[in-house]
GROMACS .gro file of C-alpha atoms in nm:
model
  218
    1CYS     CA    1  -3.194  -3.042  -1.783
    2LEU     CA    2  -3.393  -2.837  -1.562
    3TRP     CA    3  -3.660  -2.832  -1.833
    4THR     CA    4  -3.695  -3.250  -1.854
    5LEU     CA    5  -3.673  -3.267  -1.447
    6THR     CA    6  -3.996  -3.001  -1.437
    7THR     CA    7  -4.152  -3.227  -1.703
    8ILE     CA    8  -4.098  -3.555  -1.475
    9ILE     CA    9  -4.199  -3.417  -1.164
   10LYS     CA   10  -4.469  -3.292  -1.290
   11ASP     CA   11  -4.549  -3.533  -1.494
   12ILE     CA   12  -4.508  -3.765  -1.179
   13LEU     CA   13  -4.768  -3.630  -0.991
   14LYS     CA   14  -5.028  -3.577  -1.238
   15ASP     CA   15  -5.090  -3.926  -1.286
   16LYS     CA   16  -5.371  -4.062  -1.040
   17VAL     CA   17  -5.231  -4.480  -1.120
   18LEU     CA   18  -4.816  -4.420  -0.995
   19PRO     CA   19  -4.702  -4.506  -0.585
   20LYS     CA   20  -4.621  -4.127  -0.607
   21ALA     CA   21  -4.407  -4.067  -0.284
   22GLY     CA   22  -4.229  -4.369  -0.372
   23ILE     CA   23  -4.071  -4.221  -0.784
   24LEU     CA   24  -4.015  -3.890  -0.631
   25LYS     CA   25  -3.790  -4.031  -0.359
   26LYS     CA   26  -3.571  -4.241  -0.610
   27LEU     CA   27  -3.613  -3.976  -0.852
   28LEU     CA   28  -3.497  -3.681  -0.596
   29ALA     CA   29  -3.303  -3.835  -0.308
   30PRO     CA   30  -2.986  -3.848  -0.531
   31LEU     CA   31  -3.047  -3.537  -0.662
   32ASP     CA   32  -3.067  -3.321  -0.284
   33ALA     CA   33  -2.737  -3.178  -0.229
   34VAL     CA   34  -2.708  -3.088  -0.604
   35LEU     CA   35  -3.010  -2.929  -0.636
   36GLU     CA   36  -2.961  -2.762  -0.284
   37GLY     CA   37  -2.621  -2.691  -0.418
   38PHE     CA   38  -2.840  -2.513  -0.735
   39TYR     CA   39  -3.013  -2.277  -0.530
   40ASN     CA   40  -2.710  -2.143  -0.310
   41SER     CA   41  -2.538  -2.094  -0.650
   42ILE     CA   42  -2.774  -1.953  -0.910
   43LEU     CA   43  -3.005  -1.723  -0.630
   44PHE     CA   44  -2.706  -1.647  -0.394
   45HIS     CA   45  -2.581  -1.473  -0.716
   46HIS     CA   46  -2.589  -1.034  -0.790
   47PHE     CA   47  -2.860  -1.006  -1.082
   48ASP     CA   48  -2.774  -0.656  -1.123
   49SER     CA   49  -2.621  -0.758  -1.442
   50ASN     CA   50  -2.770  -0.637  -1.857
   51HIS     CA   51  -2.832  -0.987  -1.833
   52TYR     CA   52  -3.108  -0.994  -1.622
   53THR     CA   53  -3.307  -0.669  -1.749
   54SER     CA   54  -3.493  -0.866  -2.057
   55PRO     CA   55  -3.679  -1.161  -2.009
   56TYR     CA   56  -3.520  -1.249  -2.389
   57SER     CA   57  -3.160  -1.313  -2.211
   58GLU     CA   58  -3.051  -1.653  -2.192
   59ALA     CA   59  -2.957  -1.609  -1.851
   60ALA     CA   60  -3.288  -1.515  -1.789
   61ASN     CA   61  -3.438  -1.776  -1.961
   62ASN     CA   62  -3.237  -2.001  -1.741
   63LEU     CA   63  -3.369  -1.828  -1.369
   64ILE     CA   64  -3.650  -1.866  -1.539
   65SER     CA   65  -3.619  -2.227  -1.605
   66PHE     CA   66  -3.531  -2.275  -1.247
   67ILE     CA   67  -3.840  -2.130  -1.057
   68ASP     CA   68  -3.997  -2.336  -1.289
   69LEU     CA   69  -3.859  -2.670  -1.110
   70LEU     CA   70  -3.886  -2.499  -0.721
   71GLU     CA   71  -4.238  -2.503  -0.767
   72ALA     CA   72  -4.281  -2.835  -0.907
   73LEU     CA   73  -4.026  -2.886  -0.611
   74LEU     CA   74  -4.275  -2.753  -0.385
   75ALA     CA   75  -4.546  -2.923  -0.457
   76SER     CA   76  -4.387  -3.218  -0.439
   77ARG     CA   77  -4.344  -3.182  -0.188
   78ILE     CA   78  -4.705  -3.252  -0.011
   79GLU     CA   79  -4.616  -3.624  -0.121
   80LEU     CA   80  -4.343  -3.686   0.123
   81GLU     CA   81  -4.404  -3.817   0.456
   82LEU     CA   82  -4.036  -3.599   0.524
   83PRO     CA   83  -3.962  -3.372   0.258
   84LEU     CA   84  -3.618  -3.397   0.131
   85ARG     CA   85  -3.390  -3.082   0.187
   86CYS     CA   86  -3.454  -2.983  -0.237
   87GLN     CA   87  -3.820  -2.947  -0.121
   88ARG     CA   88  -3.732  -2.789   0.178
   89VAL     CA   89  -3.493  -2.489   0.110
   90LEU     CA   90  -3.724  -2.265  -0.043
   91PHE     CA   91  -3.835  -2.214   0.321
   92VAL     CA   92  -3.520  -2.215   0.467
   93LYS     CA   93  -3.344  -1.975   0.261
   94VAL     CA   94  -3.608  -1.719   0.181
   95SER     CA   95  -3.399  -1.428   0.219
   96TYR     CA   96  -3.226  -1.472  -0.169
   97ILE     CA   97  -3.522  -1.496  -0.283
   98LEU     CA   98  -3.683  -1.151  -0.146
   99ASN     CA   99  -3.320  -1.004  -0.204
  100LEU     CA  100  -3.385  -1.079  -0.603
  101ILE     CA  101  -3.729  -0.901  -0.585
  102SER     CA  102  -3.638  -0.611  -0.442
  103SER     CA  103  -3.306  -0.608  -0.715
  104SER     CA  104  -3.290  -0.469  -1.051
  105ILE     CA  105  -3.450  -0.803  -1.254
  106HIS     CA  106  -3.684  -0.767  -1.508
  107TYR     CA  107  -4.047  -0.742  -1.364
  108LEU     CA  108  -4.146  -1.076  -1.513
  109ILE     CA  109  -3.889  -1.239  -1.324
  110LYS     CA  110  -4.014  -1.070  -1.027
  111LYS     CA  111  -4.327  -1.173  -1.042
  112LYS     CA  112  -4.250  -1.505  -1.093
  113PHE     CA  113  -4.093  -1.531  -0.801
  114ILE     CA  114  -4.340  -1.348  -0.626
  115MET     CA  115  -4.593  -1.569  -0.716
  116LEU     CA  116  -4.381  -1.843  -0.588
  117LEU     CA  117  -4.358  -1.623  -0.248
  118LYS     CA  118  -4.692  -1.702  -0.232
  119LYS     CA  119  -4.762  -2.049  -0.305
  120CYS     CA  120  -4.499  -2.059   0.021
  121VAL     CA  121  -4.717  -1.915   0.239
  122LEU     CA  122  -5.004  -2.144   0.097
  123TYR     CA  123  -4.843  -2.438   0.148
  124LYS     CA  124  -4.959  -2.491   0.505
  125SER     CA  125  -5.299  -2.483   0.427
  126ARG     CA  126  -5.279  -2.685   0.145
  127GLU     CA  127  -5.123  -2.936   0.364
  128ASP     CA  128  -5.372  -2.914   0.627
  129ALA     CA  129  -5.740  -2.939   0.406
  130ARG     CA  130  -5.572  -3.277   0.291
  131SER     CA  131  -5.453  -3.409   0.664
  132GLY     CA  132  -5.532  -3.194   0.913
  133SER     CA  133  -5.317  -2.954   1.095
  134LEU     CA  134  -5.030  -3.173   1.090
  135LEU     CA  135  -4.760  -2.833   1.205
  136LEU     CA  136  -4.769  -3.095   1.536
  137GLN     CA  137  -4.693  -3.440   1.316
  138ASN     CA  138  -4.437  -3.242   1.091
  139PRO     CA  139  -4.153  -3.037   1.296
  140SER     CA  140  -3.970  -2.962   0.922
  141LEU     CA  141  -4.308  -2.778   0.822
  142TYR     CA  142  -4.372  -2.616   1.181
  143ASP     CA  143  -4.006  -2.496   1.089
  144ASP     CA  144  -4.006  -2.387   0.769
  145MET     CA  145  -4.332  -2.158   0.794
  146LEU     CA  146  -4.134  -2.039   1.124
  147ALA     CA  147  -3.862  -1.932   0.898
  148LEU     CA  148  -3.994  -1.807   0.577
  149SER     CA  149  -4.228  -1.599   0.855
  150ASN     CA  150  -3.924  -1.471   1.017
  151ALA     CA  151  -3.725  -1.363   0.705
  152VAL     CA  152  -4.034  -1.177   0.534
  153LEU     CA  153  -4.133  -0.960   0.826
  154GLN     CA  154  -3.788  -0.847   0.877
  155VAL     CA  155  -3.732  -0.743   0.524
  156VAL     CA  156  -4.117  -0.584   0.522
  157ASP     CA  157  -4.009  -0.413   0.846
  158LEU     CA  158  -3.709  -0.235   0.672
  159THR     CA  159  -3.779  -0.068   0.381
  160TRP     CA  160  -3.824  -0.374   0.085
  161LEU     CA  161  -4.168  -0.332   0.013
  162ASP     CA  162  -4.099   0.047  -0.129
  163GLN     CA  163  -3.812  -0.126  -0.318
  164ILE     CA  164  -4.111  -0.336  -0.536
  165PRO     CA  165  -4.278  -0.270  -0.857
  166LEU     CA  166  -4.671  -0.276  -0.874
  167SER     CA  167  -4.613  -0.283  -1.284
  168GLU     CA  168  -4.350  -0.286  -1.597
  169LYS     CA  169  -4.402   0.087  -1.550
  170ALA     CA  170  -4.500   0.337  -1.345
  171SER     CA  171  -4.705   0.224  -0.950
  172TYR     CA  172  -4.463   0.115  -0.695
  173PHE     CA  173  -4.561  -0.055  -0.318
  174GLY     CA  174  -4.479   0.204  -0.132
  175GLY     CA  175  -4.629   0.529  -0.426
  176SER     CA  176  -4.568   0.605  -0.744
  177GLU     CA  177  -4.282   0.760  -0.984
  178ALA     CA  178  -4.310   0.898  -1.303
  179VAL     CA  179  -4.192   0.710  -1.647
  180PRO     CA  180  -3.956   0.926  -1.803
  181GLY     CA  181  -4.145   1.090  -2.139
  182ASP     CA  182  -4.468   0.865  -2.117
  183ASN     CA  183  -4.773   1.085  -2.018
  184THR     CA  184  -5.046   0.815  -1.963
  185GLN     CA  185  -5.018   0.692  -1.595
  186GLY     CA  186  -4.961   0.277  -1.626
  187GLY     CA  187  -5.199   0.098  -1.405
  188THR     CA  188  -5.086  -0.106  -1.110
  189ASP     CA  189  -5.071  -0.531  -1.148
  190GLN     CA  190  -5.355  -0.612  -0.849
  191THR     CA  191  -5.241  -1.055  -0.898
  192VAL     CA  192  -4.888  -0.842  -0.761
  193LEU     CA  193  -5.078  -0.647  -0.528
  194ARG     CA  194  -5.275  -0.904  -0.353
  195ALA     CA  195  -4.986  -1.216  -0.347
  196LEU     CA  196  -4.780  -0.950  -0.139
  197SER     CA  197  -5.035  -0.881   0.059
  198LEU     CA  198  -5.135  -1.246   0.068
  199VAL     CA  199  -4.708  -1.324   0.166
  200VAL     CA  200  -4.747  -1.079   0.455
  201LEU     CA  201  -5.068  -1.168   0.585
  202LYS     CA  202  -4.984  -1.462   0.630
  203ALA     CA  203  -4.604  -1.429   0.755
  204LEU     CA  204  -4.787  -1.256   1.054
  205GLU     CA  205  -5.116  -1.477   1.151
  206PHE     CA  206  -4.845  -1.768   1.131
  207LYS     CA  207  -4.614  -1.548   1.320
  208PHE     CA  208  -4.882  -1.417   1.561
  209GLN     CA  209  -5.079  -1.789   1.604
  210ASN     CA  210  -4.616  -1.920   1.730
  211SER     CA  211  -4.554  -1.679   1.945
  212ALA     CA  212  -4.455  -1.736   2.311
  213THR     CA  213  -4.505  -1.432   2.406
  214GLU     CA  214  -4.665  -1.079   2.457
  215SER     CA  215  -4.408  -0.872   2.372
  216GLU     CA  216  -4.316  -1.108   2.122
  217ILE     CA  217  -4.631  -1.072   1.949
  218LYS     CA  218  -4.685  -0.670   1.946
   0.00000   0.00000   0.00000
């Protein structure tokens, strides 16, 4: 079901003739509460079990399918003047994803979540490029970007970055960790390093631009 819905959304977005906004609203509006409920129940979950330490398990495969759906929902948001709750939940409840990234789930799943976060922080730039700055016209985008920025900066202020691996084996954001029985130093995943850095920088940038007082900026 997740795969089917994801494919339908992607096909609608690719089509150059269809009235995308109307079709997406007709498709997603009846599912809005259901998809937000999925987000809450699937991601607000303890992922420290062995089911998620392999990317080939059924549980991990279901989670990866859900990430693909979240990505499609994010891409579809730009087509609707007033986004649905299921298109906003990624921003409003981003703390679920931040917790997952620092959990013991497999590196491949962490990487997919980090790349999804990167797409979230770049979303405003995409809208600005398409329609000019929409923050004043679109209060929900302002609220969502602020919620995401606050959540990211809150965890970064703690030890979140130190817990994130930068390769499947050796390198960590806060240093490196030797792998037992492995004499070769694993290379750092530059894609993840760049994506994480961009997420933090964009969160800082948005917070700076929308802080009322000097003390808040400090």
